[in-house]
mmCIF file of N, CA, C and O in Angstrom:
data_model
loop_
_atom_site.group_PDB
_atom_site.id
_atom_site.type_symbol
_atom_site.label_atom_id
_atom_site.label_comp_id
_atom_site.label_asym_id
_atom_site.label_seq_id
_atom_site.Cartn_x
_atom_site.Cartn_y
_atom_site.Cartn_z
ATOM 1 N N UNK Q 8 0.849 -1.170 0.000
ATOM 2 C CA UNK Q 8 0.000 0.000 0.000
ATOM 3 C C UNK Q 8 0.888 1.224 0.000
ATOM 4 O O UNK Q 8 1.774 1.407 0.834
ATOM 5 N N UNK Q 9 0.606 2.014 -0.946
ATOM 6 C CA UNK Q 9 1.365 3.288 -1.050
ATOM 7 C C UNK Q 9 0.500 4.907 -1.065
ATOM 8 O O UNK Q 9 -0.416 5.297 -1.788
ATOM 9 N N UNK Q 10 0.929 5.303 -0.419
ATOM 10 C CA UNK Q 10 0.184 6.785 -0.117
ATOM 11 C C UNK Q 10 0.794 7.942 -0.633
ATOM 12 O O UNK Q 10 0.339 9.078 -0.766
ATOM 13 N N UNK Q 11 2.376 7.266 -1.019
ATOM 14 C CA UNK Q 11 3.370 8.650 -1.170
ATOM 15 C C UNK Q 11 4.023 7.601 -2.521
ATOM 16 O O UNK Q 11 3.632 7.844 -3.663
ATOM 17 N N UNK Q 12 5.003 6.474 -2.286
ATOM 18 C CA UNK Q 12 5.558 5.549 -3.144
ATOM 19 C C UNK Q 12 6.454 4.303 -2.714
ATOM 20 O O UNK Q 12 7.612 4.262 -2.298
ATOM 21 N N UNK Q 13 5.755 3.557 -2.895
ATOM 22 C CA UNK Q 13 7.409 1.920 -2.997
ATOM 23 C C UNK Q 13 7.663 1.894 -4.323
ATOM 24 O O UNK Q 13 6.998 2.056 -5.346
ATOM 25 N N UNK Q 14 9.077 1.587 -3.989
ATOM 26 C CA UNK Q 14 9.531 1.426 -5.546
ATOM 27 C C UNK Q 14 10.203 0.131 -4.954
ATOM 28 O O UNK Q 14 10.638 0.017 -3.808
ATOM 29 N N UNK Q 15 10.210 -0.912 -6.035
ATOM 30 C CA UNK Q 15 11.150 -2.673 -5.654
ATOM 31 C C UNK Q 15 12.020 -2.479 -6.718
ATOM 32 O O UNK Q 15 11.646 -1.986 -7.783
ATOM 33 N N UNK Q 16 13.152 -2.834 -6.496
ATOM 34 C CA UNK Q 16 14.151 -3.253 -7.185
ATOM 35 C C UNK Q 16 13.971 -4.495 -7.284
ATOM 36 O O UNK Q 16 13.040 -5.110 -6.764
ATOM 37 N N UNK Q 17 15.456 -5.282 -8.427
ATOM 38 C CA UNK Q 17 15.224 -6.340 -8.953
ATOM 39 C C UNK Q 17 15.837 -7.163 -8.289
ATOM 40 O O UNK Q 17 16.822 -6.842 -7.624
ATOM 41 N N UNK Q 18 15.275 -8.626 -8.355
ATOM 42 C CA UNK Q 18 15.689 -9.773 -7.931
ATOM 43 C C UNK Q 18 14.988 -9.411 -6.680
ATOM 44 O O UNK Q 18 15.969 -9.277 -5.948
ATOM 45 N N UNK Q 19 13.882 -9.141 -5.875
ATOM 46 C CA UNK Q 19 13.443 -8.888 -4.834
ATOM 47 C C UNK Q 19 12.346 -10.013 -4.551
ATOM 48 O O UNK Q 19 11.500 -10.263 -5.410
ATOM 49 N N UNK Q 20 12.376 -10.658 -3.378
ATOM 50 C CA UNK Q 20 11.603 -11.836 -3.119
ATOM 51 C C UNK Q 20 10.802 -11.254 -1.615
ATOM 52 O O UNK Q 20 11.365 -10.722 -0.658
ATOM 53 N N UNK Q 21 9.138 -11.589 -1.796
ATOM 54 C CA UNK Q 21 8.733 -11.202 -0.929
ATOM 55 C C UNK Q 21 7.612 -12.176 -0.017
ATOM 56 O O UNK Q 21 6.583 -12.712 -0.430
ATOM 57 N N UNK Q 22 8.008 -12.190 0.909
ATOM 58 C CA UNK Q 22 7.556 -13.578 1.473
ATOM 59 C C UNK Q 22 6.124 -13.455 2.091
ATOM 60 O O UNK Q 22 5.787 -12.507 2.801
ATOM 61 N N UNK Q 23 5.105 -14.772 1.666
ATOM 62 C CA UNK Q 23 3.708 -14.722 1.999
ATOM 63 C C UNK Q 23 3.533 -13.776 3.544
ATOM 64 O O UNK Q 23 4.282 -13.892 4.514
ATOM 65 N N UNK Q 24 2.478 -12.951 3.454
ATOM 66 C CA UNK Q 24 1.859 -12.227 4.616
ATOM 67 C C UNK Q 24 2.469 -11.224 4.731
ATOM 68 O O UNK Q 24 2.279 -10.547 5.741
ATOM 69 N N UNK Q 25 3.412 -10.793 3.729
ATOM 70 C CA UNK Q 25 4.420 -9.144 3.619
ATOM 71 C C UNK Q 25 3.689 -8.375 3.966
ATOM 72 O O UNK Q 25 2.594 -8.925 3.844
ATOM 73 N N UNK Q 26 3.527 -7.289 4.388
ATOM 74 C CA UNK Q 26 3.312 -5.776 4.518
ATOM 75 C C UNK Q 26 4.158 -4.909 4.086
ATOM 76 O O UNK Q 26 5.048 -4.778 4.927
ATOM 77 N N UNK Q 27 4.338 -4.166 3.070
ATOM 78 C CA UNK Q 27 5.371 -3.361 2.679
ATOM 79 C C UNK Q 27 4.360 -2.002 2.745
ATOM 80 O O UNK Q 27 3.454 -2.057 1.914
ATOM 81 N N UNK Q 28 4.368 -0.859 3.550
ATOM 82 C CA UNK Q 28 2.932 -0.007 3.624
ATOM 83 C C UNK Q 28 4.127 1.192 3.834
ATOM 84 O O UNK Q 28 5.050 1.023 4.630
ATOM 85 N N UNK Q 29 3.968 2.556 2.924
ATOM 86 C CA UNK Q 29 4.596 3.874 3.474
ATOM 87 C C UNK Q 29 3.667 4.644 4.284
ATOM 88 O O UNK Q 29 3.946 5.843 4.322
ATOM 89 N N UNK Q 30 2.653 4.294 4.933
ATOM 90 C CA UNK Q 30 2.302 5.411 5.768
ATOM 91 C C UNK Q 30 1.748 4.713 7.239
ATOM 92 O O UNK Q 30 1.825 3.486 7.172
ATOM 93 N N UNK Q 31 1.370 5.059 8.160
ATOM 94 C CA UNK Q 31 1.438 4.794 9.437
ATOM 95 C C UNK Q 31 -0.385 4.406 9.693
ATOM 96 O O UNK Q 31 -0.941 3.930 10.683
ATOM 97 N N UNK Q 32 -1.086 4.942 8.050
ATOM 98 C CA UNK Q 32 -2.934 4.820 8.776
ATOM 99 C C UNK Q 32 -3.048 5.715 9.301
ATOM 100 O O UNK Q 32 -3.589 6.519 8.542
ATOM 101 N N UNK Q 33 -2.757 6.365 10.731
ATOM 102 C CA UNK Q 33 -3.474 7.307 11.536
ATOM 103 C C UNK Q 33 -2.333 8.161 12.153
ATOM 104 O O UNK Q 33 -1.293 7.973 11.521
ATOM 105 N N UNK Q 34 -2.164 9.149 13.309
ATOM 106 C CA UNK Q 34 -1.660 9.665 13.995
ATOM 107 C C UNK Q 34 -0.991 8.554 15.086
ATOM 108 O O UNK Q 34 -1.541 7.558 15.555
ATOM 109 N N UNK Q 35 0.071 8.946 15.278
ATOM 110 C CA UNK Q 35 0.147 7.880 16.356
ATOM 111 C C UNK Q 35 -0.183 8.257 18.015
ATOM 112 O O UNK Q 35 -0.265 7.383 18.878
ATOM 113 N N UNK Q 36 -0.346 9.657 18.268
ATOM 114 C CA UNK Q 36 -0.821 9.897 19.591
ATOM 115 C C UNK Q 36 -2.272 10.552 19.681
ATOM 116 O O UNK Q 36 -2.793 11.408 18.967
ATOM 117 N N UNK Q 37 -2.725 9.905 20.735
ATOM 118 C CA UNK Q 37 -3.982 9.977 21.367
ATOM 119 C C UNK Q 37 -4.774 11.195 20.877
ATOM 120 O O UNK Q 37 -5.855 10.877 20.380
ATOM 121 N N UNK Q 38 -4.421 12.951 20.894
ATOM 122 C CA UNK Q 38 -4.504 13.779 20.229
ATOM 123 C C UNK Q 38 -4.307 14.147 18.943
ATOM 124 O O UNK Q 38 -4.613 15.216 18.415
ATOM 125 N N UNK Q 39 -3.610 12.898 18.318
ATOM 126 C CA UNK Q 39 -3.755 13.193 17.131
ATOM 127 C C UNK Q 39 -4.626 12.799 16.372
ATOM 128 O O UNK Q 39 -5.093 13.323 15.361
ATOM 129 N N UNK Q 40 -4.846 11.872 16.862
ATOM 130 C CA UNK Q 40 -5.992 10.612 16.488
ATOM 131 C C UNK Q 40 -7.423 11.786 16.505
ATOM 132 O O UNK Q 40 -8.147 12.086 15.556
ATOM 133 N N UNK Q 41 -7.487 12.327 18.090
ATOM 134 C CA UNK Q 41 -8.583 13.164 18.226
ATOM 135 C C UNK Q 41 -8.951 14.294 16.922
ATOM 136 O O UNK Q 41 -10.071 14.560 16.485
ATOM 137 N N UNK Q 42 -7.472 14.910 16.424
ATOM 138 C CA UNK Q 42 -8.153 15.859 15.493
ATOM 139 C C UNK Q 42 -8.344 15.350 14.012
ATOM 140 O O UNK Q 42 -9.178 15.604 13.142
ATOM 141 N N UNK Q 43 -7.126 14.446 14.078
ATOM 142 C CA UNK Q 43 -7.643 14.031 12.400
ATOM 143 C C UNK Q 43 -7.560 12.258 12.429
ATOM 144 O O UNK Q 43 -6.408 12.054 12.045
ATOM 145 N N UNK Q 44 -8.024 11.270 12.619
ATOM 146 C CA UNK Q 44 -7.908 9.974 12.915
ATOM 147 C C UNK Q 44 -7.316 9.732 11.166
ATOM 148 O O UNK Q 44 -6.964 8.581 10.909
ATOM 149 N N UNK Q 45 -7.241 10.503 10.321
ATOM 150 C CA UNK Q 45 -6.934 9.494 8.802
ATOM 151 C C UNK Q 45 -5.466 10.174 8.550
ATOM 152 O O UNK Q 45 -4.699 9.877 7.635
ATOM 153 N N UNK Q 46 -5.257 11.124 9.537
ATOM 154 C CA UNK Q 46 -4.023 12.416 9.202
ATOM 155 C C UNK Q 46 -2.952 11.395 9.455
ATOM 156 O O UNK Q 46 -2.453 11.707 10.536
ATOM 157 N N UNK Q 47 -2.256 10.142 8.900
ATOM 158 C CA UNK Q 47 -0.997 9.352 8.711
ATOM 159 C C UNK Q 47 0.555 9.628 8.661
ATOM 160 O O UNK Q 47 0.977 9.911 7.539
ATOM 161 N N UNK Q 48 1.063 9.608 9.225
ATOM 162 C CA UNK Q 48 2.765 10.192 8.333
ATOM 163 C C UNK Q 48 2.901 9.059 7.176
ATOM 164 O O UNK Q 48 2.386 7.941 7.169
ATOM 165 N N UNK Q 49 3.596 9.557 6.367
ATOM 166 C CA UNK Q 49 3.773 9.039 5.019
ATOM 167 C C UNK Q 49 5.242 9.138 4.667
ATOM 168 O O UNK Q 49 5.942 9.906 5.327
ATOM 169 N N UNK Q 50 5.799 8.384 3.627
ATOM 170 C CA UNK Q 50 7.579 8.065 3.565
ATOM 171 C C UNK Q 50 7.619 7.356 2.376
ATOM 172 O O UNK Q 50 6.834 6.438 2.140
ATOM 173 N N UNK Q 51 8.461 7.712 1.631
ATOM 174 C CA UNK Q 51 8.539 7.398 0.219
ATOM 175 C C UNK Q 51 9.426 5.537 1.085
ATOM 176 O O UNK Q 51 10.059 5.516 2.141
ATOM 177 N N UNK Q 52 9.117 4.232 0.129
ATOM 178 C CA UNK Q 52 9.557 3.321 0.435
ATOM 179 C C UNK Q 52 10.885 2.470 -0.575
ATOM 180 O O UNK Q 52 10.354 1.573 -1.229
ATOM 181 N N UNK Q 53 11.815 2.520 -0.729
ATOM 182 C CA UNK Q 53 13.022 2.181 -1.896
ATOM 183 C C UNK Q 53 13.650 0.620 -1.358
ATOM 184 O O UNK Q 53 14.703 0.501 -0.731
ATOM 185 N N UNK Q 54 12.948 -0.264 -1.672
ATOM 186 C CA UNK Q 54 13.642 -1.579 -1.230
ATOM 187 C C UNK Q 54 14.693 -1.788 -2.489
ATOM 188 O O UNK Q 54 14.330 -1.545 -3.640
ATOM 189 N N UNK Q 55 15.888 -2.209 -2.211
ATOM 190 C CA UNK Q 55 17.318 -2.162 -3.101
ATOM 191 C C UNK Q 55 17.075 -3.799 -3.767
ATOM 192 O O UNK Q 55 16.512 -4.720 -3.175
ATOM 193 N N UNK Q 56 17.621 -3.844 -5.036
ATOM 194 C CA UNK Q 56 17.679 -4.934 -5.698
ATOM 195 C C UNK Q 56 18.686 -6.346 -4.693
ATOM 196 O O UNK Q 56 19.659 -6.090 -3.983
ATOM 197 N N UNK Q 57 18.320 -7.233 -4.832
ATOM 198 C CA UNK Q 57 18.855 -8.564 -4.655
ATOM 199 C C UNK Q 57 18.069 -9.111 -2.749
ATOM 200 O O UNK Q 57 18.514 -9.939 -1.955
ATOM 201 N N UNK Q 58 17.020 -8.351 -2.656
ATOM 202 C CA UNK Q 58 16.511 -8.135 -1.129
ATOM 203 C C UNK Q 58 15.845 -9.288 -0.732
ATOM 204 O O UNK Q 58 15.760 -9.976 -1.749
ATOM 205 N N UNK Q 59 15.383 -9.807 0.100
ATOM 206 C CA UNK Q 59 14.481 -10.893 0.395
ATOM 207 C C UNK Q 59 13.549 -10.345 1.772
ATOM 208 O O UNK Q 59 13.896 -10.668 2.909
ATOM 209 N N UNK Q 60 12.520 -9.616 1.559
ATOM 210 C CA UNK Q 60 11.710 -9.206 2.459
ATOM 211 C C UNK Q 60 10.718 -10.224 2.910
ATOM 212 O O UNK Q 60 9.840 -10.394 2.064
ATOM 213 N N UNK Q 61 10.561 -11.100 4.194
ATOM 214 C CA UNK Q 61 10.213 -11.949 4.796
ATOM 215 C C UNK Q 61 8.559 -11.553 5.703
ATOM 216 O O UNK Q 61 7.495 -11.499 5.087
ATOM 217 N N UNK Q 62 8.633 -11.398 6.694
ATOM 218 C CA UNK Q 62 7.089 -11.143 6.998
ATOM 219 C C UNK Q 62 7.681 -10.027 8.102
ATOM 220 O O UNK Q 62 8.169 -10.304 9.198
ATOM 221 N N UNK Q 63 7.507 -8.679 7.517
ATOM 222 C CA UNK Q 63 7.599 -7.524 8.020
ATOM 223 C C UNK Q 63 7.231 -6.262 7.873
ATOM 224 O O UNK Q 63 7.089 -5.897 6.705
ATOM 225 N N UNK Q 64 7.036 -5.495 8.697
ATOM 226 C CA UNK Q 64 6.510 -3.929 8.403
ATOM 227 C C UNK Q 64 7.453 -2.848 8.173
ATOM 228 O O UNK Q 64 8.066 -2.201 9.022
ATOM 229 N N UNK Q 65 7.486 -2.743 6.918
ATOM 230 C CA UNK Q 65 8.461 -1.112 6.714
ATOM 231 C C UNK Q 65 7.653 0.283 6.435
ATOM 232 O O UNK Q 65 6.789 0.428 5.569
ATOM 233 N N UNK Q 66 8.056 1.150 7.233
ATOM 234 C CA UNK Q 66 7.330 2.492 7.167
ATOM 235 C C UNK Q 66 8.441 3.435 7.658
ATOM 236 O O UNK Q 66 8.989 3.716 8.724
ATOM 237 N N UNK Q 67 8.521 3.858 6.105
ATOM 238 C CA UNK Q 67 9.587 4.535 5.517
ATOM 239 C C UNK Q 67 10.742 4.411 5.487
ATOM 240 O O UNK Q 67 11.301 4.267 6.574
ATOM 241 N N UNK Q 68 11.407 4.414 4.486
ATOM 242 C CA UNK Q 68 12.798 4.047 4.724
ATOM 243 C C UNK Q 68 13.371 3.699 3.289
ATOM 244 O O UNK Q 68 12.929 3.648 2.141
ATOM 245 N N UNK Q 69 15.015 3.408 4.169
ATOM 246 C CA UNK Q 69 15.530 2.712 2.532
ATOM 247 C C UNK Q 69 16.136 1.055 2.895
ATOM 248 O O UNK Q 69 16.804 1.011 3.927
ATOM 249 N N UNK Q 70 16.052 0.405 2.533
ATOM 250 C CA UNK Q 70 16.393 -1.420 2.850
ATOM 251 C C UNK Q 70 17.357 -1.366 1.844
ATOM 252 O O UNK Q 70 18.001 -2.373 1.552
#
């Protein structure tokens, strides 16, 4: 799921039940939630060629 962008490089293997997601869904504190519950941080996502992403959550970053 992308809100901002994943980009996969090649040779990238991604293992059943992945989550690869750039944004967070919601606010993460209690008040934030209160003013905007859909207001997410968001992060462009760049997984590098030859990777083997297994059953995990990345939000934002570079692998």
């Amino acid at each position: 799921m992308a809100a901002d962008r994943v980009t996969i490089g090649d040779r990238v293997l991604v293992g059943g039940n992945a989550s690869i997601v750039d944004f967070d869904f919601h606010p993460q504190t209690p008040e934030g939630r209160a003013e905007a519950i859909n207001a997410g941080a968001a992060a462009p996502i760049v997984i590098a060629d030859d990777v083997f992403d297994g059953y995990a959550r990345h939000e934002g970053g570079h692998w």
